[in-house]
Amino acid sequence: MPDHLSLEDEMKKKIASQTEEGTTVDTFSALAQEEESHDIKYRTLSWQKAAILLFGEYVCLAILALAWSWSVLGWICGAFITFGLGLITWYTSYVLWQFCMKHPEARDICDIAAILFPSIPRIAFEFTGIILLLNNIFLVGFHVFTGAKILNTLSDGGACTVVFQAVTAIIGIITTIPRTLNHVSLLSIISAIAMFIAILLSLIYAGIEDAPGFGYGGSYPELGPVTTSIGLPNGGPGFVNGLNAVLNITFLWIGQILYPSFIAEMKRPQDFPKALTALVIMELILFTVTAAVGYYFVGQYATAPIIGSLSEPWARKSAFAFVLVPTVIIGSIYANVAGKFIFHRILGKSRHVYSHSFIGWGTWIAIDVFIWGLAFILGNVIPSMGDFLSIMSSAFDSFVGFGYWPVAYYRLNQGQLFASKRMIASTLFNILIFGLGCFMLGPGLYTSIDAIIIDYSGTVRQPFTCTSNAL
């Protein structure tokens, strides 16, 4: 078990002794009080700021790929999967929160894994640590790649792509310097607003243009007039294409890998369901409206993102410009959580974790530079970041999005799984969720690998190239 868990166990013993003496002390409040003498206080998030962090994580460029998913799946199937995954996300996240409330010693998803599997805590911790680092650093790399794509689009390829990627990485290093999520939440407000403007402009432009410009199957009007389908278009998309469309929607909803880190830095973690409910309601509305309006106007010409379907260069540029802000800030959120995992592994229970010492800040900034530097390399050497994100989603989100939380449900309700009709229904629902995780890990991984093979069969982007990757 990680060293810091033993430290938190000492806190719990202290709290228990205080309770025995007649003093009722809330565990999380006591942990927050322990930080009062520290220079850097981590447990400072209100539920409103936690909600803002969640909005900042979810309101991203991938939302503009929903129209493409719906163009593959059709109206009914697209809407059903979007709503269904939203409800599953809310439920599994609520179970996650219940588990965190029972185990205040948990600081991140890795601690949760160690507690979920008490017979192999070290293996579970290290395995989940690998998932956390790979998932987050690859996502940061994707944002480095996207930042260059935006700058290339805005400048008409005014500089080498590798230069634009370096610029994005440097900005990311600067925005990741704050060590607490409380500071990052302020940036998330700006990120969510900028991304909302980009979404709004994209949908307006798609609506006012006479016709879309481009689609994966050809430029307008090669695929005929814009059409949509109630059921599966053209008799069905095929297994690989259809499942990739589902994975695209799944990727948007799965964010639980960061939740324990958010909860651990809240002043009142018991208020997390407020932030979670606000998030799910907002996302259901935003995802559905964006997908439906985009699909209605561009139909079979939908691209991922929908900005690529716009016919006018000025429209693509003005909408894409606003994506630059969330590209950097969302990358910073993932870099912060990954960096904090490494930071605590290096410094452990040292005073440097909570102080403005040279060693503390020097270590943090070095980790910050390392993560964005590695992301810069990944953004350059991997020819298709989208395909590799699909494989990361199917390989790792199958655990942290679906697989872990039925196990948490089992741990929370052990001995009562079939005690009533309500518990039987809940247990069966969790078995279904676990099955979905297995499906993502199996067929989902297969389709992702197949998509990569298809990409490599054609011309691939060279590493560290000056070739423009503009829309």
GROMACS .gro file of N, CA and C in nm, residues 379-464:
model
  258
  379GLY      N    1   0.284   1.383  -2.968
  379GLY     CA    2   0.206   1.455  -3.067
  379GLY      C    3   0.274   1.462  -3.202
  380ASN      N    4   0.405   1.441  -3.203
  380ASN     CA    5   0.481   1.446  -3.327
  380ASN      C    6   0.504   1.310  -3.391
  381VAL      N    7   0.527   1.208  -3.309
  381VAL     CA    8   0.568   1.079  -3.366
  381VAL      C    9   0.451   0.987  -3.399
  382ILE      N   10   0.333   1.012  -3.340
  382ILE     CA   11   0.218   0.926  -3.368
  382ILE      C   12   0.140   0.983  -3.486
  383PRO      N   13   0.124   0.905  -3.593
  383PRO     CA   14   0.063   0.959  -3.715
  383PRO      C   15  -0.085   0.992  -3.702
  384SER      N   16  -0.159   0.919  -3.621
  384SER     CA   17  -0.302   0.945  -3.608
  384SER      C   18  -0.339   0.942  -3.460
  385MET      N   19  -0.340   1.059  -3.397
  385MET     CA   20  -0.371   1.066  -3.255
  385MET      C   21  -0.512   1.018  -3.226
  386GLY      N   22  -0.604   1.043  -3.318
  386GLY     CA   23  -0.743   1.002  -3.296
  386GLY      C   24  -0.756   0.852  -3.278
  387ASP      N   25  -0.687   0.775  -3.364
  387ASP     CA   26  -0.693   0.630  -3.354
  387ASP      C   27  -0.630   0.580  -3.224
  388PHE      N   28  -0.519   0.642  -3.185
  388PHE     CA   29  -0.454   0.597  -3.063
  388PHE      C   30  -0.536   0.635  -2.940
  389LEU      N   31  -0.609   0.746  -2.947
  389LEU     CA   32  -0.699   0.780  -2.837
  389LEU      C   33  -0.812   0.678  -2.828
  390SER      N   34  -0.857   0.627  -2.943
  390SER     CA   35  -0.960   0.523  -2.942
  390SER      C   36  -0.909   0.397  -2.873
  391ILE      N   37  -0.785   0.362  -2.901
  391ILE     CA   38  -0.730   0.241  -2.839
  391ILE      C   39  -0.707   0.262  -2.689
  392MET      N   40  -0.669   0.385  -2.650
  392MET     CA   41  -0.655   0.416  -2.508
  392MET      C   42  -0.791   0.410  -2.440
  393SER      N   43  -0.893   0.462  -2.509
  393SER     CA   44  -1.028   0.464  -2.454
  393SER      C   45  -1.079   0.323  -2.431
  394SER      N   46  -1.063   0.237  -2.530
  394SER     CA   47  -1.115   0.100  -2.518
  394SER      C   48  -1.032   0.018  -2.419
  395ALA      N   49  -0.900   0.040  -2.416
  395ALA     CA   50  -0.813  -0.040  -2.330
  395ALA      C   51  -0.822   0.004  -2.184
  396PHE      N   52  -0.829   0.134  -2.159
  396PHE     CA   53  -0.820   0.184  -2.022
  396PHE      C   54  -0.952   0.234  -1.966
  397ASP      N   55  -1.032   0.303  -2.048
  397ASP     CA   56  -1.161   0.351  -1.999
  397ASP      C   57  -1.254   0.235  -1.967
  398SER      N   58  -1.227   0.119  -2.026
  398SER     CA   59  -1.306   0.001  -1.991
  398SER      C   60  -1.291  -0.033  -1.843
  399PHE      N   61  -1.174   0.001  -1.785
  399PHE     CA   62  -1.151  -0.020  -1.642
  399PHE      C   63  -1.206   0.095  -1.560
  400VAL      N   64  -1.155   0.217  -1.586
  400VAL     CA   65  -1.188   0.331  -1.500
  400VAL      C   66  -1.324   0.392  -1.528
  401GLY      N   67  -1.385   0.357  -1.643
  401GLY     CA   68  -1.517   0.409  -1.673
  401GLY      C   69  -1.628   0.312  -1.642
  402PHE      N   70  -1.599   0.181  -1.655
  402PHE     CA   71  -1.702   0.080  -1.637
  402PHE      C   72  -1.664  -0.028  -1.535
  403GLY      N   73  -1.545  -0.084  -1.550
  403GLY     CA   74  -1.510  -0.203  -1.473
  403GLY      C   75  -1.496  -0.184  -1.323
  404TYR      N   76  -1.435  -0.075  -1.279
  404TYR     CA   77  -1.406  -0.057  -1.137
  404TYR      C   78  -1.531  -0.035  -1.052
  405TRP      N   79  -1.632   0.029  -1.108
  405TRP     CA   80  -1.742   0.077  -1.023
  405TRP      C   81  -1.842  -0.030  -0.985
  406PRO      N   82  -1.867  -0.132  -1.067
  406PRO     CA   83  -1.942  -0.246  -1.016
  406PRO      C   84  -1.869  -0.317  -0.901
  407VAL      N   85  -1.735  -0.317  -0.906
  407VAL     CA   86  -1.658  -0.375  -0.796
  407VAL      C   87  -1.676  -0.289  -0.671
  408ALA      N   88  -1.676  -0.155  -0.688
  408ALA     CA   89  -1.700  -0.065  -0.575
  408ALA      C   90  -1.839  -0.088  -0.517
  409TYR      N   91  -1.937  -0.106  -0.606
  409TYR     CA   92  -2.074  -0.136  -0.562
  409TYR      C   93  -2.076  -0.263  -0.479
  410TYR      N   94  -2.003  -0.364  -0.524
  410TYR     CA   95  -1.995  -0.491  -0.451
  410TYR      C   96  -1.934  -0.470  -0.313
  411ARG      N   97  -1.825  -0.392  -0.306
  411ARG     CA   98  -1.759  -0.368  -0.177
  411ARG      C   99  -1.851  -0.291  -0.082
  412LEU      N  100  -1.927  -0.196  -0.136
  412LEU     CA  101  -2.015  -0.114  -0.052
  412LEU      C  102  -2.136  -0.192  -0.001
  413ASN      N  103  -2.180  -0.292  -0.078
  413ASN     CA  104  -2.305  -0.362  -0.046
  413ASN      C  105  -2.286  -0.511  -0.023
  414GLN      N  106  -2.164  -0.550   0.008
  414GLN     CA  107  -2.135  -0.691   0.027
  414GLN      C  108  -2.225  -0.751   0.135
  415GLY      N  109  -2.289  -0.864   0.103
  415GLY     CA  110  -2.381  -0.928   0.197
  415GLY      C  111  -2.525  -0.883   0.181
  416GLN      N  112  -2.548  -0.778   0.099
  416GLN     CA  113  -2.684  -0.727   0.079
  416GLN      C  114  -2.721  -0.719  -0.069
  417LEU      N  115  -2.645  -0.784  -0.154
  417LEU     CA  116  -2.663  -0.769  -0.299
  417LEU      C  117  -2.800  -0.814  -0.347
  418PHE      N  118  -2.860  -0.911  -0.278
  418PHE     CA  119  -2.991  -0.963  -0.319
  418PHE      C  120  -3.091  -0.956  -0.204
  419ALA      N  121  -3.074  -0.855  -0.118
  419ALA     CA  122  -3.157  -0.845   0.003
  419ALA      C  123  -3.299  -0.798  -0.025
  420SER      N  124  -3.322  -0.732  -0.137
  420SER     CA  125  -3.455  -0.681  -0.171
  420SER      C  126  -3.467  -0.672  -0.322
  421LYS      N  127  -3.589  -0.645  -0.370
  421LYS     CA  128  -3.609  -0.631  -0.514
  421LYS      C  129  -3.526  -0.515  -0.569
  422ARG      N  130  -3.519  -0.407  -0.492
  422ARG     CA  131  -3.440  -0.291  -0.535
  422ARG      C  132  -3.292  -0.327  -0.544
  423MET      N  133  -3.241  -0.402  -0.446
  423MET     CA  134  -3.100  -0.442  -0.448
  423MET      C  135  -3.073  -0.541  -0.561
  424ILE      N  136  -3.168  -0.629  -0.588
  424ILE     CA  137  -3.152  -0.724  -0.699
  424ILE      C  138  -3.140  -0.648  -0.831
  425ALA      N  139  -3.229  -0.548  -0.850
  425ALA     CA  140  -3.226  -0.467  -0.973
  425ALA      C  141  -3.094  -0.392  -0.985
  426SER      N  142  -3.047  -0.335  -0.873
  426SER     CA  143  -2.921  -0.261  -0.874
  426SER      C  144  -2.803  -0.353  -0.904
  427THR      N  145  -2.805  -0.471  -0.847
  427THR     CA  146  -2.698  -0.567  -0.870
  427THR      C  147  -2.693  -0.612  -1.015
  428LEU      N  148  -2.809  -0.640  -1.072
  428LEU     CA  149  -2.815  -0.680  -1.213
  428LEU      C  150  -2.768  -0.566  -1.304
  429PHE      N  151  -2.803  -0.442  -1.268
  429PHE     CA  152  -2.759  -0.326  -1.346
  429PHE      C  153  -2.608  -0.313  -1.342
  430ASN      N  154  -2.547  -0.339  -1.227
  430ASN     CA  155  -2.402  -0.333  -1.215
  430ASN      C  156  -2.334  -0.445  -1.293
  431ILE      N  157  -2.397  -0.561  -1.298
  431ILE     CA  158  -2.343  -0.670  -1.380
  431ILE      C  159  -2.344  -0.629  -1.527
  432LEU      N  160  -2.452  -0.561  -1.569
  432LEU     CA  161  -2.461  -0.511  -1.707
  432LEU      C  162  -2.349  -0.411  -1.736
  433ILE      N  163  -2.325  -0.320  -1.643
  433ILE     CA  164  -2.218  -0.220  -1.661
  433ILE      C  165  -2.082  -0.289  -1.671
  434PHE      N  166  -2.060  -0.388  -1.587
  434PHE     CA  167  -1.934  -0.463  -1.593
  434PHE      C  168  -1.919  -0.532  -1.728
  435GLY      N  169  -2.031  -0.585  -1.780
  435GLY     CA  170  -2.029  -0.648  -1.912
  435GLY      C  171  -1.995  -0.549  -2.022
  436LEU      N  172  -2.046  -0.426  -2.010
  436LEU     CA  173  -2.013  -0.322  -2.108
  436LEU      C  174  -1.864  -0.292  -2.106
  437GLY      N  175  -1.805  -0.291  -1.986
  437GLY     CA  176  -1.661  -0.269  -1.975
  437GLY      C  177  -1.583  -0.380  -2.044
  438CYS      N  178  -1.627  -0.503  -2.026
  438CYS     CA  179  -1.561  -0.617  -2.093
  438CYS      C  180  -1.575  -0.607  -2.245
  439PHE      N  181  -1.693  -0.561  -2.290
  439PHE     CA  182  -1.716  -0.545  -2.434
  439PHE      C  183  -1.622  -0.439  -2.492
  440MET      N  184  -1.606  -0.327  -2.419
  440MET     CA  185  -1.513  -0.223  -2.465
  440MET      C  186  -1.371  -0.275  -2.472
  441LEU      N  187  -1.334  -0.357  -2.375
  441LEU     CA  188  -1.197  -0.409  -2.371
  441LEU      C  189  -1.172  -0.510  -2.482
  442GLY      N  190  -1.276  -0.586  -2.521
  442GLY     CA  191  -1.261  -0.687  -2.624
  442GLY      C  192  -1.285  -0.633  -2.764
  443PRO      N  193  -1.411  -0.634  -2.811
  443PRO     CA  194  -1.442  -0.582  -2.945
  443PRO      C  195  -1.401  -0.437  -2.964
  444GLY      N  196  -1.410  -0.355  -2.858
  444GLY     CA  197  -1.370  -0.215  -2.870
  444GLY      C  198  -1.224  -0.201  -2.904
  445LEU      N  199  -1.141  -0.280  -2.838
  445LEU     CA  200  -0.997  -0.279  -2.865
  445LEU      C  201  -0.969  -0.329  -3.006
  446TYR      N  202  -1.043  -0.430  -3.049
  446TYR     CA  203  -1.025  -0.485  -3.184
  446TYR      C  204  -1.052  -0.379  -3.291
  447THR      N  205  -1.164  -0.306  -3.279
  447THR     CA  206  -1.198  -0.206  -3.380
  447THR      C  207  -1.096  -0.092  -3.382
  448SER      N  208  -1.043  -0.056  -3.265
  448SER     CA  209  -0.944   0.051  -3.258
  448SER      C  210  -0.815   0.010  -3.329
  449ILE      N  211  -0.771  -0.113  -3.304
  449ILE     CA  212  -0.651  -0.164  -3.369
  449ILE      C  213  -0.673  -0.174  -3.519
  450ASP      N  214  -0.792  -0.218  -3.559
  450ASP     CA  215  -0.824  -0.231  -3.702
  450ASP      C  216  -0.818  -0.095  -3.771
  451ALA      N  217  -0.866   0.010  -3.703
  451ALA     CA  218  -0.863   0.145  -3.760
  451ALA      C  219  -0.719   0.193  -3.778
  452ILE      N  220  -0.631   0.158  -3.683
  452ILE     CA  221  -0.490   0.196  -3.693
  452ILE      C  222  -0.424   0.124  -3.812
  453ILE      N  223  -0.457  -0.004  -3.829
  453ILE     CA  224  -0.401  -0.080  -3.942
  453ILE      C  225  -0.443  -0.018  -4.074
  454ILE      N  226  -0.570   0.023  -4.083
  454ILE     CA  227  -0.620   0.087  -4.205
  454ILE      C  228  -0.544   0.217  -4.232
  455ASP      N  229  -0.521   0.296  -4.126
  455ASP     CA  230  -0.447   0.422  -4.142
  455ASP      C  231  -0.305   0.397  -4.191
  456TYR      N  232  -0.240   0.296  -4.135
  456TYR     CA  233  -0.102   0.268  -4.172
  456TYR      C  234  -0.089   0.209  -4.312
  457SER      N  235  -0.201   0.160  -4.366
  457SER     CA  236  -0.196   0.106  -4.502
  457SER      C  237  -0.187   0.216  -4.607
  458GLY      N  238  -0.217   0.340  -4.567
  458GLY     CA  239  -0.208   0.454  -4.658
  458GLY      C  240  -0.088   0.540  -4.624
  459THR      N  241  -0.092   0.665  -4.670
  459THR     CA  242   0.016   0.760  -4.641
  459THR      C  243   0.002   0.811  -4.498
  460VAL      N  244   0.109   0.805  -4.422
  460VAL     CA  245   0.105   0.850  -4.284
  460VAL      C  246   0.191   0.975  -4.267
  461ARG      N  247   0.155   1.054  -4.166
  461ARG     CA  248   0.227   1.177  -4.138
  461ARG      C  249   0.366   1.144  -4.083
  462GLN      N  250   0.468   1.214  -4.132
  462GLN     CA  251   0.604   1.193  -4.086
  462GLN      C  252   0.624   1.263  -3.951
  463PRO      N  253   0.710   1.207  -3.863
  463PRO     CA  254   0.734   1.271  -3.734
  463PRO      C  255   0.813   1.402  -3.748
  464PHE      N  256   0.786   1.496  -3.658
  464PHE     CA  257   0.855   1.625  -3.652
  464PHE      C  258   0.859   1.691  -3.790
   0.00000   0.00000   0.00000
